[in-house]
Amino acid sequence: MSDCLFCKIVAGEIPATVVHENATTLAFRDINPHAPVHVLVIPKEHVEDSAALAEAGLANDVLLAAAAVAAKEGISESGYRVTFNTGEDAGRTVFHAHAHVLGGTGLSLRLG
Ligand code: AMP
Ligand code: ZN
């Protein structure tokens, strides 16, 4: 999608600090981190949300990439959170499916 921020990152039109990449996914640091490790994992193909990600058969790739990011960032053992926001109440701002990988500190259990 030509007007999608994350598609532009995939295309190299907008810079990002890439931490992991393979044929179907790209992972880069969140520009406004909420934890010492805050990486976004996206499918290279534009799909809108987590349900569309699953329907496209890409959810597995994104979750495996999230685990690879955790390993690279050294938080596999200490623990991390993988989050998908959907819709306004979840504070969704970018409509290209993405998993937030958060860790590197004790994370609050607060859900809202
Ligand atoms: P969400 O609220 O789930 O839609 O998350 C969108 C995330 O994208 C937010 O955490 C933003 O900080 C992050 N973000 C927005 N623009 C960029 C960018 N150019 N590079 C990296 N992360 C970004
Ligand atoms: Zn997109």
PDB file of C-alpha atoms and ligand atoms in Angstrom:
ATOM      1  CA  MET A   1       0.000   0.000   0.000  1.00  0.00           C
ATOM      2  CA  SER A   2       1.551   3.274  -1.138  1.00  0.00           C
ATOM      3  CA  ASP A   3       0.363   5.387   1.806  1.00  0.00           C
ATOM      4  CA  CYS A   4       1.260   2.867   4.535  1.00  0.00           C
ATOM      5  CA  LEU A   5       4.105   3.848   6.879  1.00  0.00           C
ATOM      6  CA  PHE A   6       5.274   0.286   7.493  1.00  0.00           C
ATOM      7  CA  CYS A   7       5.106  -0.622   3.775  1.00  0.00           C
ATOM      8  CA  LYS A   8       7.421   2.375   3.236  1.00  0.00           C
ATOM      9  CA  ILE A   9       9.817   0.957   5.849  1.00  0.00           C
ATOM     10  CA  VAL A  10       9.743  -2.431   4.054  1.00  0.00           C
ATOM     11  CA  ALA A  11      10.490  -0.611   0.769  1.00  0.00           C
ATOM     12  CA  GLY A  12      13.400   1.272   2.375  1.00  0.00           C
ATOM     13  CA  GLU A  13      11.712   4.632   1.751  1.00  0.00           C
ATOM     14  CA  ILE A  14      11.625   5.460   5.481  1.00  0.00           C
ATOM     15  CA  PRO A  15      14.605   4.542   7.680  1.00  0.00           C
ATOM     16  CA  ALA A  16      14.308   2.102  10.568  1.00  0.00           C
ATOM     17  CA  THR A  17      16.722   0.346  12.888  1.00  0.00           C
ATOM     18  CA  VAL A  18      16.319  -3.207  11.629  1.00  0.00           C
ATOM     19  CA  VAL A  19      17.176  -5.970  14.106  1.00  0.00           C
ATOM     20  CA  HIS A  20      15.977  -9.015  12.170  1.00  0.00           C
ATOM     21  CA  GLU A  21      14.858  -9.798   8.641  1.00  0.00           C
ATOM     22  CA  ASN A  22      13.904 -12.844   6.613  1.00  0.00           C
ATOM     23  CA  ALA A  23      11.914 -13.542   3.444  1.00  0.00           C
ATOM     24  CA  THR A  24       8.507 -12.737   4.921  1.00  0.00           C
ATOM     25  CA  THR A  25       9.117 -10.530   7.976  1.00  0.00           C
ATOM     26  CA  LEU A  26      10.985  -7.437   9.105  1.00  0.00           C
ATOM     27  CA  ALA A  27      11.719  -6.413  12.710  1.00  0.00           C
ATOM     28  CA  PHE A  28      12.816  -2.930  13.729  1.00  0.00           C
ATOM     29  CA  ARG A  29      13.043  -0.827  16.885  1.00  0.00           C
ATOM     30  CA  ASP A  30       9.941   1.114  17.914  1.00  0.00           C
ATOM     31  CA  ILE A  31      10.578   4.850  17.525  1.00  0.00           C
ATOM     32  CA  ASN A  32       8.901   5.507  20.908  1.00  0.00           C
ATOM     33  CA  PRO A  33      10.029   2.599  23.110  1.00  0.00           C
ATOM     34  CA  HIS A  34       8.003   1.592  26.172  1.00  0.00           C
ATOM     35  CA  ALA A  35      10.651  -0.824  27.487  1.00  0.00           C
ATOM     36  CA  PRO A  36      14.437  -1.279  27.131  1.00  0.00           C
ATOM     37  CA  VAL A  37      13.656  -3.730  24.321  1.00  0.00           C
ATOM     38  CA  HIS A  38      10.727  -2.627  22.158  1.00  0.00           C
ATOM     39  CA  VAL A  39      10.822  -4.093  18.671  1.00  0.00           C
ATOM     40  CA  LEU A  40       8.047  -4.247  16.079  1.00  0.00           C
ATOM     41  CA  VAL A  41       7.768  -7.385  13.947  1.00  0.00           C
ATOM     42  CA  ILE A  42       5.807  -6.960  10.739  1.00  0.00           C
ATOM     43  CA  PRO A  43       4.954  -9.111   7.725  1.00  0.00           C
ATOM     44  CA  LYS A  44       6.516  -7.660   4.575  1.00  0.00           C
ATOM     45  CA  GLU A  45       3.154  -8.155   2.877  1.00  0.00           C
ATOM     46  CA  HIS A  46       0.566  -5.545   3.804  1.00  0.00           C
ATOM     47  CA  VAL A  47      -2.182  -7.078   5.938  1.00  0.00           C
ATOM     48  CA  GLU A  48      -4.246  -4.945   8.262  1.00  0.00           C
ATOM     49  CA  ASP A  49      -4.491  -6.739  11.603  1.00  0.00           C
ATOM     50  CA  SER A  50      -3.760  -9.907  13.535  1.00  0.00           C
ATOM     51  CA  ALA A  51      -6.795 -11.759  12.144  1.00  0.00           C
ATOM     52  CA  ALA A  52      -5.793 -10.915   8.561  1.00  0.00           C
ATOM     53  CA  LEU A  53      -2.253 -11.981   9.454  1.00  0.00           C
ATOM     54  CA  ALA A  54      -3.549 -15.409  10.470  1.00  0.00           C
ATOM     55  CA  GLU A  55      -5.788 -15.665   7.398  1.00  0.00           C
ATOM     56  CA  ALA A  56      -2.774 -14.913   5.177  1.00  0.00           C
ATOM     57  CA  GLY A  57      -0.814 -17.738   6.847  1.00  0.00           C
ATOM     58  CA  LEU A  58       1.784 -15.293   8.183  1.00  0.00           C
ATOM     59  CA  ALA A  59       1.064 -15.385  11.932  1.00  0.00           C
ATOM     60  CA  ASN A  60       3.485 -18.271  12.395  1.00  0.00           C
ATOM     61  CA  ASP A  61       6.265 -16.366  10.622  1.00  0.00           C
ATOM     62  CA  VAL A  62       5.730 -13.269  12.770  1.00  0.00           C
ATOM     63  CA  LEU A  63       5.710 -15.264  16.030  1.00  0.00           C
ATOM     64  CA  LEU A  64       8.877 -17.140  15.037  1.00  0.00           C
ATOM     65  CA  ALA A  65      10.512 -13.822  14.114  1.00  0.00           C
ATOM     66  CA  ALA A  66       9.469 -12.422  17.513  1.00  0.00           C
ATOM     67  CA  ALA A  67      11.250 -15.345  19.178  1.00  0.00           C
ATOM     68  CA  ALA A  68      14.329 -14.735  17.009  1.00  0.00           C
ATOM     69  CA  VAL A  69      14.302 -11.062  18.027  1.00  0.00           C
ATOM     70  CA  ALA A  70      14.066 -12.046  21.696  1.00  0.00           C
ATOM     71  CA  ALA A  71      17.057 -14.365  21.262  1.00  0.00           C
ATOM     72  CA  LYS A  72      19.110 -11.668  19.501  1.00  0.00           C
ATOM     73  CA  GLU A  73      18.211  -9.104  22.171  1.00  0.00           C
ATOM     74  CA  GLY A  74      19.140 -11.548  24.959  1.00  0.00           C
ATOM     75  CA  ILE A  75      15.702 -11.648  26.596  1.00  0.00           C
ATOM     76  CA  SER A  76      14.598 -15.202  25.768  1.00  0.00           C
ATOM     77  CA  GLU A  77      15.376 -16.356  29.305  1.00  0.00           C
ATOM     78  CA  SER A  78      14.414 -13.214  31.243  1.00  0.00           C
ATOM     79  CA  GLY A  79      11.078 -13.030  29.427  1.00  0.00           C
ATOM     80  CA  TYR A  80       9.184 -10.824  27.043  1.00  0.00           C
ATOM     81  CA  ARG A  81       5.691  -9.881  25.914  1.00  0.00           C
ATOM     82  CA  VAL A  82       4.264 -10.102  22.386  1.00  0.00           C
ATOM     83  CA  THR A  83       1.277  -7.808  21.800  1.00  0.00           C
ATOM     84  CA  PHE A  84      -1.038  -7.078  18.889  1.00  0.00           C
ATOM     85  CA  ASN A  85      -3.233  -3.985  19.218  1.00  0.00           C
ATOM     86  CA  THR A  86      -6.523  -3.966  17.328  1.00  0.00           C
ATOM     87  CA  GLY A  87      -8.805  -0.963  17.068  1.00  0.00           C
ATOM     88  CA  GLU A  88      -9.204   2.378  18.772  1.00  0.00           C
ATOM     89  CA  ASP A  89      -9.656   1.140  22.342  1.00  0.00           C
ATOM     90  CA  ALA A  90      -6.295  -0.650  22.131  1.00  0.00           C
ATOM     91  CA  GLY A  91      -4.635   2.557  20.943  1.00  0.00           C
ATOM     92  CA  ARG A  92      -3.945   1.273  17.464  1.00  0.00           C
ATOM     93  CA  THR A  93      -2.195   3.881  15.312  1.00  0.00           C
ATOM     94  CA  VAL A  94      -0.581   2.041  12.366  1.00  0.00           C
ATOM     95  CA  PHE A  95      -2.804  -0.189  10.235  1.00  0.00           C
ATOM     96  CA  HIS A  96      -0.207  -2.642   8.964  1.00  0.00           C
ATOM     97  CA  ALA A  97      -0.215  -5.686  11.251  1.00  0.00           C
ATOM     98  CA  HIS A  98       2.620  -5.656  13.770  1.00  0.00           C
ATOM     99  CA  ALA A  99       3.648  -7.498  16.903  1.00  0.00           C
ATOM    100  CA  HIS A 100       5.196  -5.457  19.697  1.00  0.00           C
ATOM    101  CA  VAL A 101       8.032  -7.410  21.374  1.00  0.00           C
ATOM    102  CA  LEU A 102       8.650  -5.879  24.797  1.00  0.00           C
ATOM    103  CA  GLY A 103      11.201  -6.868  27.418  1.00  0.00           C
ATOM    104  CA  GLY A 104      14.465  -6.109  29.147  1.00  0.00           C
ATOM    105  CA  THR A 105      12.783  -5.152  32.411  1.00  0.00           C
ATOM    106  CA  GLY A 106      10.011  -6.401  34.690  1.00  0.00           C
ATOM    107  CA  LEU A 107       6.843  -5.614  32.759  1.00  0.00           C
ATOM    108  CA  SER A 108       3.713  -4.386  34.495  1.00  0.00           C
ATOM    109  CA  LEU A 109       0.839  -6.864  34.457  1.00  0.00           C
ATOM    110  CA  ARG A 110      -1.552  -3.973  33.948  1.00  0.00           C
ATOM    111  CA  LEU A 111      -3.710  -4.697  30.904  1.00  0.00           C
ATOM    112  CA  GLY A 112      -5.270  -1.310  30.273  1.00  0.00           C
TER     113      GLY A 112
HETATM  114  P1  AMP B   1       0.154   0.569  17.473  1.00  0.00           P
HETATM  115  O1  AMP B   1      -0.275   1.606  18.468  1.00  0.00           O
HETATM  116  O2  AMP B   1       0.006  -0.839  17.962  1.00  0.00           O
HETATM  117  O3  AMP B   1      -0.491   0.804  16.112  1.00  0.00           O
HETATM  118  O4  AMP B   1       1.727   0.759  17.349  1.00  0.00           O
HETATM  119  C1  AMP B   1       2.357   1.542  16.395  1.00  0.00           C
HETATM  120  C2  AMP B   1       3.771   1.707  16.870  1.00  0.00           C
HETATM  121  O5  AMP B   1       4.562   2.158  15.793  1.00  0.00           O
HETATM  122  C3  AMP B   1       3.932   2.729  18.007  1.00  0.00           C
HETATM  123  O6  AMP B   1       4.492   2.080  19.153  1.00  0.00           O
HETATM  124  C4  AMP B   1       4.889   3.775  17.407  1.00  0.00           C
HETATM  125  O7  AMP B   1       5.812   4.289  18.347  1.00  0.00           O
HETATM  126  C5  AMP B   1       5.566   2.991  16.302  1.00  0.00           C
HETATM  127  N1  AMP B   1       6.077   3.774  15.203  1.00  0.00           N
HETATM  128  C6  AMP B   1       5.432   4.767  14.524  1.00  0.00           C
HETATM  129  N2  AMP B   1       6.206   5.245  13.531  1.00  0.00           N
HETATM  130  C7  AMP B   1       7.380   4.534  13.581  1.00  0.00           C
HETATM  131  C8  AMP B   1       8.583   4.558  12.809  1.00  0.00           C
HETATM  132  N3  AMP B   1       8.757   5.391  11.777  1.00  0.00           N
HETATM  133  N4  AMP B   1       9.571   3.689  13.152  1.00  0.00           N
HETATM  134  C9  AMP B   1       9.416   2.843  14.181  1.00  0.00           C
HETATM  135  N5  AMP B   1       8.291   2.763  14.942  1.00  0.00           N
HETATM  136  C10 AMP B   1       7.286   3.606  14.640  1.00  0.00           C
HETATM  137 ZN    ZN B   2       1.514  -1.653   4.920  1.00  0.00          ZN
END
